[in-house]
Coordinates of C-alpha atoms and ligand atoms in Angstrom, one line a residue:
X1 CA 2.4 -13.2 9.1
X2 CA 1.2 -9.8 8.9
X3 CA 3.5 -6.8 7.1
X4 CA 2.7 -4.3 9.6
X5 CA 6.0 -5.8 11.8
X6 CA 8.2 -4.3 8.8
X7 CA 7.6 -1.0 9.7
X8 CA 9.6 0.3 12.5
X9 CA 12.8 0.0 11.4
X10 CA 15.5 2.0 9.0
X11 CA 18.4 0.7 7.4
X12 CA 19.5 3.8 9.5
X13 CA 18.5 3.1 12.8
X14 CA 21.0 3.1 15.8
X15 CA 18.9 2.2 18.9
X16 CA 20.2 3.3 22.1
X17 CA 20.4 0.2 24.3
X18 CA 19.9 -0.8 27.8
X19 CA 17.6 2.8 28.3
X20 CA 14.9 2.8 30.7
X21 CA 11.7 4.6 30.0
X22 CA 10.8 7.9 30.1
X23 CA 8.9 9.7 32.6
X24 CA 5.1 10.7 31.9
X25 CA 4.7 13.5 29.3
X26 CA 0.8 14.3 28.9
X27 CA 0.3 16.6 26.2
X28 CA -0.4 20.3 27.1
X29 CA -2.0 23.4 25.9
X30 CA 0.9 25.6 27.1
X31 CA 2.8 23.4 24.1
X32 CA 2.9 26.7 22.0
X33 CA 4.0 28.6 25.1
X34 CA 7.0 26.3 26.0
X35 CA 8.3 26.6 21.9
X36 CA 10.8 29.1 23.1
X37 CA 12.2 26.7 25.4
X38 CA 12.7 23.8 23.2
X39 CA 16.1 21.9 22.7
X40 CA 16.9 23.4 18.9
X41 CA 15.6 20.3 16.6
X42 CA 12.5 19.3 19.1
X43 CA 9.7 19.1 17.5
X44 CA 6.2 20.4 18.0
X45 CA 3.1 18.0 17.5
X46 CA 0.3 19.8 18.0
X47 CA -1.9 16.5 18.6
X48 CA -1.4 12.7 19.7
X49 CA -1.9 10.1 16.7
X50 CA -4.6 7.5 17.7
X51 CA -2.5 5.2 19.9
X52 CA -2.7 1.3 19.2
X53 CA -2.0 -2.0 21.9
X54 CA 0.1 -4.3 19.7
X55 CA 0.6 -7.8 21.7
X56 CA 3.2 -10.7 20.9
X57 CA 2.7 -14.2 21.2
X58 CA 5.8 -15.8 20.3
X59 CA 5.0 -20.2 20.1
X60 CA 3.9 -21.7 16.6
X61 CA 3.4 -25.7 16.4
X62 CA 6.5 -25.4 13.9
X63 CA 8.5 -22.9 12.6
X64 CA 8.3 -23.3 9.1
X65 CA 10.8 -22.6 6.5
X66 CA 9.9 -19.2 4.6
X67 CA 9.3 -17.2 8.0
X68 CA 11.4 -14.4 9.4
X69 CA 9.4 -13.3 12.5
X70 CA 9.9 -13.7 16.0
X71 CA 8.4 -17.3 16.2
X72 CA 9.9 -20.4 18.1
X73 CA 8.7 -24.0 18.3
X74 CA 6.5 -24.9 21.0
X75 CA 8.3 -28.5 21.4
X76 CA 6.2 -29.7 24.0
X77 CA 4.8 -27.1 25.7
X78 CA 4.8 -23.2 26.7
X79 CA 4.8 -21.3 29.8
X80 CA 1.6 -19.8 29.7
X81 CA 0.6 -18.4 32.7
X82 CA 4.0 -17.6 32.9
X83 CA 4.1 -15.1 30.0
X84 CA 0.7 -14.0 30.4
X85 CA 1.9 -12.7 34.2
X86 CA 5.3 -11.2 31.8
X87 CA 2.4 -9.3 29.5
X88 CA 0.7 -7.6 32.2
X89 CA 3.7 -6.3 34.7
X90 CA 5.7 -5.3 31.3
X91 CA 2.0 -3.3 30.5
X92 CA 1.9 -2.2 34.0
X93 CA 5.7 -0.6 33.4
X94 CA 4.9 0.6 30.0
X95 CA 2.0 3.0 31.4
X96 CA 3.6 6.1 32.1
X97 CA 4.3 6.4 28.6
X98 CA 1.0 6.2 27.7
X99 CA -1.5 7.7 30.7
X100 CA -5.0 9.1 29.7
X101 CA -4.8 8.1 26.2
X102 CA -7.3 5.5 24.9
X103 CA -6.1 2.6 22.7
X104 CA -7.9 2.4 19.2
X105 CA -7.0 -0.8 18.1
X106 CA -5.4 -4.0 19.2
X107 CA -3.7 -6.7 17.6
X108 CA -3.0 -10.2 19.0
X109 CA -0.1 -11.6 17.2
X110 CA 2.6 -14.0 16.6
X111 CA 3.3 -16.7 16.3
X112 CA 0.2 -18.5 16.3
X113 CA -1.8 -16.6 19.2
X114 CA -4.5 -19.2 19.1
X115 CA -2.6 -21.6 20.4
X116 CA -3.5 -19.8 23.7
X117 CA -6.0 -21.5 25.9
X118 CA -9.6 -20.0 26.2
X119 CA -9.1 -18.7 30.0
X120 CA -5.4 -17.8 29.3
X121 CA -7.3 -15.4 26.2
X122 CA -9.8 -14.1 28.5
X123 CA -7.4 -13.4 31.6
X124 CA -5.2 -11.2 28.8
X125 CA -8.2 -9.2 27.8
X126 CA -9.4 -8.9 31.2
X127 CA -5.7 -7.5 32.2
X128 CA -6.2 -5.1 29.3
X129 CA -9.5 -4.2 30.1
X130 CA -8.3 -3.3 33.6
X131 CA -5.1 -1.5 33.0
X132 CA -6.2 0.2 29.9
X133 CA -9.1 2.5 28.6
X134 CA -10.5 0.9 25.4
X135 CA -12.4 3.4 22.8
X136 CA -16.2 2.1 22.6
X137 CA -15.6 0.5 18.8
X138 CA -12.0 -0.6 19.5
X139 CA -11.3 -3.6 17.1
X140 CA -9.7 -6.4 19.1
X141 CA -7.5 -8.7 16.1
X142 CA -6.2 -12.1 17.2
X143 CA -4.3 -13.7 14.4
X144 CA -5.3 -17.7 14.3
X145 CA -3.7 -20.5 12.0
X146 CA -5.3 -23.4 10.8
X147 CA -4.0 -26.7 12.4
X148 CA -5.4 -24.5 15.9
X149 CA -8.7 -24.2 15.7
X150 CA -11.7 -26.1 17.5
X151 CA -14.9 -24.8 17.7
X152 CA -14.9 -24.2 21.1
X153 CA -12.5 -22.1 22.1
X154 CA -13.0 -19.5 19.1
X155 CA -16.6 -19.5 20.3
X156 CA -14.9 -18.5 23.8
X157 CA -12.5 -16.2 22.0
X158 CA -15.6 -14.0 21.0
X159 CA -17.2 -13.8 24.3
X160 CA -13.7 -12.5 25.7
X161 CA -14.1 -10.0 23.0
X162 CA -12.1 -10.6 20.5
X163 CA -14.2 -9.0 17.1
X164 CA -11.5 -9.9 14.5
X165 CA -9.8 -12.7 13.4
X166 CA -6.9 -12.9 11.1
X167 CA -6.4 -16.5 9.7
X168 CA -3.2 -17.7 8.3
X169 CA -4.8 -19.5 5.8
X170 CA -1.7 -19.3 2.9
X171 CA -3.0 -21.5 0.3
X172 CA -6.4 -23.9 -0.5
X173 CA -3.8 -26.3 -2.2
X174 CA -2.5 -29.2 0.1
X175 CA 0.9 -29.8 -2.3
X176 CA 1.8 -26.0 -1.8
X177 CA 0.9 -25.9 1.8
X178 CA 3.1 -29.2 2.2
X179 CA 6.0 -27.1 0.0
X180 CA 5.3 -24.6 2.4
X181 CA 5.5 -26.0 5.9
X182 CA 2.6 -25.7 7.1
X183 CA 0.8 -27.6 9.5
X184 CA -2.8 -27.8 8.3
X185 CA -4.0 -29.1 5.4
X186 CA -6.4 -27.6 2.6
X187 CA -9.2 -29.6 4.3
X188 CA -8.2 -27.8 7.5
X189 CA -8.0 -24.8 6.0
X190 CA -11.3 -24.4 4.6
X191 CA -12.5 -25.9 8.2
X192 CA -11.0 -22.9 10.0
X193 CA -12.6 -20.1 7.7
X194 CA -15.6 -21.9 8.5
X195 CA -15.3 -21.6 12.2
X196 CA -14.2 -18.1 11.9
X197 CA -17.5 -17.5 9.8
X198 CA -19.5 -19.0 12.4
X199 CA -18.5 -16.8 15.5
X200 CA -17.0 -13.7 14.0
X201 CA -18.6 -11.1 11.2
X202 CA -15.0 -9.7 10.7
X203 CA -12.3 -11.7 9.7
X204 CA -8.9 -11.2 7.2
X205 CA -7.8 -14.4 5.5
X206 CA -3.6 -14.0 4.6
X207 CA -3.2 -16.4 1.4
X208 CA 0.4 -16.1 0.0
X209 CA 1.1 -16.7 -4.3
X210 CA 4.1 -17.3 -6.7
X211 CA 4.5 -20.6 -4.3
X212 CA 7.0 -23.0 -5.2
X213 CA 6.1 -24.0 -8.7
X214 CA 2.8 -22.5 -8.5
X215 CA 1.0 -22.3 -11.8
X216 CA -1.3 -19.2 -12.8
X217 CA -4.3 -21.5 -12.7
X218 CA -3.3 -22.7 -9.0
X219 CA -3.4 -19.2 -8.2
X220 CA -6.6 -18.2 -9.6
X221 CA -7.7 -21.1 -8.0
X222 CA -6.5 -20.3 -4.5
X223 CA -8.4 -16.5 -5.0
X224 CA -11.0 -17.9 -6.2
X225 CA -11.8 -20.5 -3.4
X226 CA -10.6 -17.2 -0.9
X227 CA -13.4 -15.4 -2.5
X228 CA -16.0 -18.0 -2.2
X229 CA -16.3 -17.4 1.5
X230 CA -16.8 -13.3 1.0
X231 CA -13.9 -12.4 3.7
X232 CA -14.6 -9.0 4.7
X233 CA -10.5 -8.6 4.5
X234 CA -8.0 -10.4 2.1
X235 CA -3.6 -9.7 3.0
X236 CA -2.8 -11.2 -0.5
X237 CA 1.3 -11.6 -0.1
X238 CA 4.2 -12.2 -2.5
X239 CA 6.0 -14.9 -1.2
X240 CA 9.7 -13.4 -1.0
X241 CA 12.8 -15.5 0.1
X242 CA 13.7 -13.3 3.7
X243 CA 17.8 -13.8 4.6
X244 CA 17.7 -16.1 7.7
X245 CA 14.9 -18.2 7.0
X246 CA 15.4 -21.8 5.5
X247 CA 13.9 -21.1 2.4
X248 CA 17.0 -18.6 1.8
X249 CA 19.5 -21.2 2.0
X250 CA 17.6 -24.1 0.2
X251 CA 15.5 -22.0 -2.0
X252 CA 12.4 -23.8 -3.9
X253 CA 11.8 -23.3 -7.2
X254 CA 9.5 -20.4 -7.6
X255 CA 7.8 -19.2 -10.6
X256 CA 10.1 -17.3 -12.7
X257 CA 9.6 -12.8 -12.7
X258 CA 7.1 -12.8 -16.2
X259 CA 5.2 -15.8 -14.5
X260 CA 4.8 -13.9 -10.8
X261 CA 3.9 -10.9 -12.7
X262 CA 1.2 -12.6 -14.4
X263 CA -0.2 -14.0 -10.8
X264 CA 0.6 -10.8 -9.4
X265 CA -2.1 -9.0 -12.1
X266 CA -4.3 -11.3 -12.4
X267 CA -4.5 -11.1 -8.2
X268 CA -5.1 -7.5 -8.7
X269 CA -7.7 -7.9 -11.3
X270 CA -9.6 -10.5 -9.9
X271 CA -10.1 -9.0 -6.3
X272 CA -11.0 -5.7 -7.8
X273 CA -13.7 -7.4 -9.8
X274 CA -15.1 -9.2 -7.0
X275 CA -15.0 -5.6 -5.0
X276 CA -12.2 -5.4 -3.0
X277 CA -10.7 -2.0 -2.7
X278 CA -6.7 -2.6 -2.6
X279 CA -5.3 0.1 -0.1
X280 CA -2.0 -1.2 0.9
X281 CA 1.0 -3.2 -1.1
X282 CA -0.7 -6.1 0.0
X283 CA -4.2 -5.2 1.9
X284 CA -7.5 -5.5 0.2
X285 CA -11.0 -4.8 1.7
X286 CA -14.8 -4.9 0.6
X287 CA -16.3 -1.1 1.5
X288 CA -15.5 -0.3 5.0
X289 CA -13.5 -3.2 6.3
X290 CA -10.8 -1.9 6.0
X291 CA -7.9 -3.0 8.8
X292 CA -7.9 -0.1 11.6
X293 CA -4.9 -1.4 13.2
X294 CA -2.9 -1.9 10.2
X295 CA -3.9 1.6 8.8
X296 CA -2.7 3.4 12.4
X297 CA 0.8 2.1 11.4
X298 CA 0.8 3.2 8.0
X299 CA -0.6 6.7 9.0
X300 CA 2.3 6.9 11.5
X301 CA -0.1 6.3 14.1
X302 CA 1.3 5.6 17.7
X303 CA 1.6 2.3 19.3
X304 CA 2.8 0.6 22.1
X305 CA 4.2 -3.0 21.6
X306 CA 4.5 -5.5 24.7
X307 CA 5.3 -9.5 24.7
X308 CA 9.2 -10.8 23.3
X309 CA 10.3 -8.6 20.5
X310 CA 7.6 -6.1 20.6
X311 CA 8.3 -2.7 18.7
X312 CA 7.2 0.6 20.4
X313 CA 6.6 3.8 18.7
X314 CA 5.0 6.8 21.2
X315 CA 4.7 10.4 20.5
X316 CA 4.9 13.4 22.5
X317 CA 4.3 16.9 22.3
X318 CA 8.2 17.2 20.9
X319 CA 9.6 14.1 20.2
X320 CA 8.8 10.4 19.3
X321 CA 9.9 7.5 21.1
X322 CA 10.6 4.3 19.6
X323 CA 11.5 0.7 22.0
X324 CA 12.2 -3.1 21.1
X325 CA 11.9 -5.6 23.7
X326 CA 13.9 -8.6 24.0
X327 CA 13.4 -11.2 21.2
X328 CA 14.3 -14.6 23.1
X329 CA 10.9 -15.5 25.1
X330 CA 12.9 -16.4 27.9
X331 CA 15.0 -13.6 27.6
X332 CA 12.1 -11.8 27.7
X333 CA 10.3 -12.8 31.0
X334 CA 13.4 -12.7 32.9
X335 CA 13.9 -9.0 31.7
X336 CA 10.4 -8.5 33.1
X337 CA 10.8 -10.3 36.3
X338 CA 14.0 -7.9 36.4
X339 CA 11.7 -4.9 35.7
X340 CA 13.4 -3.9 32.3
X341 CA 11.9 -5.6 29.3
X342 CA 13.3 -3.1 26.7
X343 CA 16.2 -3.9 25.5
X344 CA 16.8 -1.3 22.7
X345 CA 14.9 2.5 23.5
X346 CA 16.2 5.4 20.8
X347 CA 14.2 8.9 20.1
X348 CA 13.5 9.7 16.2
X349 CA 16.1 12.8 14.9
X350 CA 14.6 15.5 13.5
X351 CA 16.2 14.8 10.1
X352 CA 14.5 10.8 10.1
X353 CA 11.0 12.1 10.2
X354 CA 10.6 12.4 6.9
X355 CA 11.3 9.2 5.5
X356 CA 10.1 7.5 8.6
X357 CA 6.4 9.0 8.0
X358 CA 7.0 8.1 4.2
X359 CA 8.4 5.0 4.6
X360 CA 4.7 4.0 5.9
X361 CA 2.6 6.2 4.5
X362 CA 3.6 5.5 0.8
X363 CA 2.6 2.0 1.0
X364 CA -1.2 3.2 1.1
X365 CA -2.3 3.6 -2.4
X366 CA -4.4 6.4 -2.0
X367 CA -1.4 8.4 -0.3
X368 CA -2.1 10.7 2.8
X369 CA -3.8 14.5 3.5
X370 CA -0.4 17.3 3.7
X371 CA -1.6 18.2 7.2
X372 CA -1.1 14.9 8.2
X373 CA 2.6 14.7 7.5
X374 CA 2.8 18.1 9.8
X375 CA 0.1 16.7 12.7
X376 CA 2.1 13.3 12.7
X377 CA 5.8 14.9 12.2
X378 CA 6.0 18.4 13.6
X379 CA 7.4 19.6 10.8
X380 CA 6.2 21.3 7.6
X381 CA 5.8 19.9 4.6
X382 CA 8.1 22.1 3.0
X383 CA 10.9 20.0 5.4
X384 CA 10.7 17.1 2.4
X385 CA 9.9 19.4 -0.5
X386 CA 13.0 18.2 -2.9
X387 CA 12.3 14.8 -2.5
X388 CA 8.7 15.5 -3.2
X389 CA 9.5 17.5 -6.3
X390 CA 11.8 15.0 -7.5
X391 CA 9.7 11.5 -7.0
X392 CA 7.1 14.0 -8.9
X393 CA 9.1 14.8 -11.7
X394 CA 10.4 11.1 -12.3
X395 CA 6.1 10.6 -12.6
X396 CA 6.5 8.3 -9.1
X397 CA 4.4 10.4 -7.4
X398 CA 1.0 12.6 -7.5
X399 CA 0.2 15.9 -5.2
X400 CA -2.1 18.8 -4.9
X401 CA -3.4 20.2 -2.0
X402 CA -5.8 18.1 -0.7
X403 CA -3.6 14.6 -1.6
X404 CA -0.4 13.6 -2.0
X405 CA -0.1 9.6 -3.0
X406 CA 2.2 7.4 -5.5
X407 CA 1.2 6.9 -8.8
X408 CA 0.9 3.8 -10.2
X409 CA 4.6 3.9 -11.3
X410 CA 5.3 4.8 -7.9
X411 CA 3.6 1.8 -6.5
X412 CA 5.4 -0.1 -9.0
X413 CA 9.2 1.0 -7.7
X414 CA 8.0 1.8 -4.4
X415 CA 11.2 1.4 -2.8
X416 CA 13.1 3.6 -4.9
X417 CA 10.0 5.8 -4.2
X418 CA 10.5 5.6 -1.0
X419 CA 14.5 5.6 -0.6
X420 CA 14.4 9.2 -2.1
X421 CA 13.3 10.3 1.1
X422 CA 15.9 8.9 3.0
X423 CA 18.1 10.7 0.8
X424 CA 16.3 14.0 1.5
Ligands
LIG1 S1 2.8 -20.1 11.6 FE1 3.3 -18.0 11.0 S2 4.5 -17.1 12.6 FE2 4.5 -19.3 12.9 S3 6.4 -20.0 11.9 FE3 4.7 -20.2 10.4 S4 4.7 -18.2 9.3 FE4 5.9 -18.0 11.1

């Protein structure tokens, strides 16, 4: 549901599994000092990123056919106070890694995390609010589908401070949210951004295009009805066919590359011209609303993941850290219980830092600062300076010395933007 899952992992990534945590590391002033001591290829931050709280909830109604996330029917019911016990001792274990460092963000997702009852919410955010220190304007996302929503319990969802919602909302159309599997219809849908209007001042809607036999029109229509409702946020996604999903073995029939083009422009156009300021591959925000969660991750900010599946990725004066917990929700609390919910723990080599930082940090169209590849990486800039000159020269990418960002060509083949940095 939300792209910001995609983007801990390398095609080159060889976690280390079965490792335990590691002991505390605070980050000290003597970091200079303690250089000459360093393992040859440490590396030397010189400040923590902001550090995010991202939180899995892993039951949707249905799992439907086009999604490749850690989801799993409810059928029946789910073992609420179960997991929610599983969230806070895996927190609890997780908190060496973290100690005096205040989270900047959380995200609530899933799944379909609003399928969680209004005191099984608050008990979670009053386990955070315990174990954690929150920064004063922290935002607090929950994602929410359609299908979920009574007035009620969103209404008690604020109060337990929640302050953004992100609603699965897909598509206005009820033939394409039927092509697409979803349990809500458009009536539903336009009922649940009403809700969220009601109780919350910041909210995302997700609508997906180039749907199964979607027209242009459809589309225009689908953005248009989006717009009517002035969502601070839109996450305007090209539906894409992921391997293991259903849609991958009994593919619809999707609007053909000129025709997805055409949606995919006119998308572009039309948000611009209502005043949405695109600043992602797929995020879009009026002045100022931008997602500060989402944009930790692409600034290869710091986060710590718990609930099944969760991804890690924690900083240190000279290294970086990244975890996966165990996918199977089952799996998952027993691993807990047994006091070791990671299942794959690896650091970051020297060499991956590059294209690790880019990886992200490309997908924001107005690029990144140079001293923020150095703060985030511990290396210098000069460390990726071929691939830079060579993305440059192809015209894929623009740089000076206050900026360094893809140009539009560069968003256009972003992933051969991108891969020339693995190369590096
Ligand atoms: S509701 Fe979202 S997370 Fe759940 S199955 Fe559908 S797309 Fe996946």
């Amino acid at each position: 549901m939300i792209p910001i899952k995609l983007v801990g992992s390398t095609a080159k990534s060889a976690a280390k599994p079965g490792a335990s945590p590691a002991p505390q590391e605070g980050i000290s002033g003597a970091a200079g000092a303690a250089l000459k001591y360093l393992q040859p290829g440490a590396l030397n931050l010189t400040a923590l990123p902001p550090l995010s709280l991202y939180i899995h909830f892993p039951w949707c109604v249905k799992k439907c056919p086009y999604c490749d996330f850690n989801s799993h029917e409810v059928r029946g019911s789910f073992p609420e106070e179960q997991y929610l016990a599983a969230l806070r001792l895996d927190l609890e274990m997780a908190l060496p890694l973290i100690w005096g460092r205040k989270i900047h963000t959380i995200f609530i997702g899933g799944g379909t995390p609003s399928l969680m009852s209004a005191a099984g919410l608050d008990r979670l955010m009053s386990d955070v609010r315990t174990l954690l220190p929150l920064e004063p304007d922290c935002e607090i996302t929950m994602e929410a589908n359609p299908g979920t929503f009574e007035t009620e319990k969103f209404k008690s969802y604020r109060a337990s401070g929640i302050n953004r919602l992100s609603i699965g909302i897909q598509s206005f159309n009820g033939r394409h949210l039927q092509a697409l599997g979803r349990i809500h219809d458009d009536n539903e849908a336009r009922r649940a951004v009403d809700i969220a209007q009601t109780h919350f001042d910041n909210f995302n809607l997700d609508l997906m295009y180039a749907l199964p036999s979607q027209t242009l029109d459809e589309a225009r229509q689908d953005l248009e009805t989006a717009l009517a409702f002035a969502p601070p946020h839109l996450s305007l996604y090209h539906l894409t066919l992921e391997p293991n999903t259903l849609f991958a073995k009994y593919p619809p029939a999707l609007p053909d590359d000129d025709e997805s083009a055409d949606i995919a422009d006119m998308v572009a156009e039309r948000s611009a011209q209502a005043g949405y300021g695109r600043y992602e591959v797929s995020a879009y925000a009026q002045p100022g609303r931008r997602a500060r969660h989402n944009l930790n991750y692409w600034e290869f900010g710091d986060y710590i993941g718990i609930g099944a599946g969760a991804h890690s990725k924690i900083s240190f004066p000279h290294r970086v850290l990244r975890q996966a917990r165990y996918k199977q929700p089952k799996a998952y609390m027993e691993a807990v219980q047994a006091g070791a919910p990671v299942q794959e723990e690896r650091e970051l080599a020297r060499e991956e830092m590059g294209f690790e930082f880019m990886l992200n940090t490309l997908r924001l169209t107005g690029g990144f600062a140079p001293n923020l590849f150095a703060e985030r990486t511990g290396l210098a800039i000069n460390a990726i300076d071929k691939a830079l000159n060579a993305a440059e020269a192809k015209g894929l990418l623009y740089r000076d010395h206050q900026i360094i960002r893809p140009t539009q060509l560069g968003q256009h083949f972003l992933n051969d933007l991108q891969q020339m940095f693995l190369e590096d």
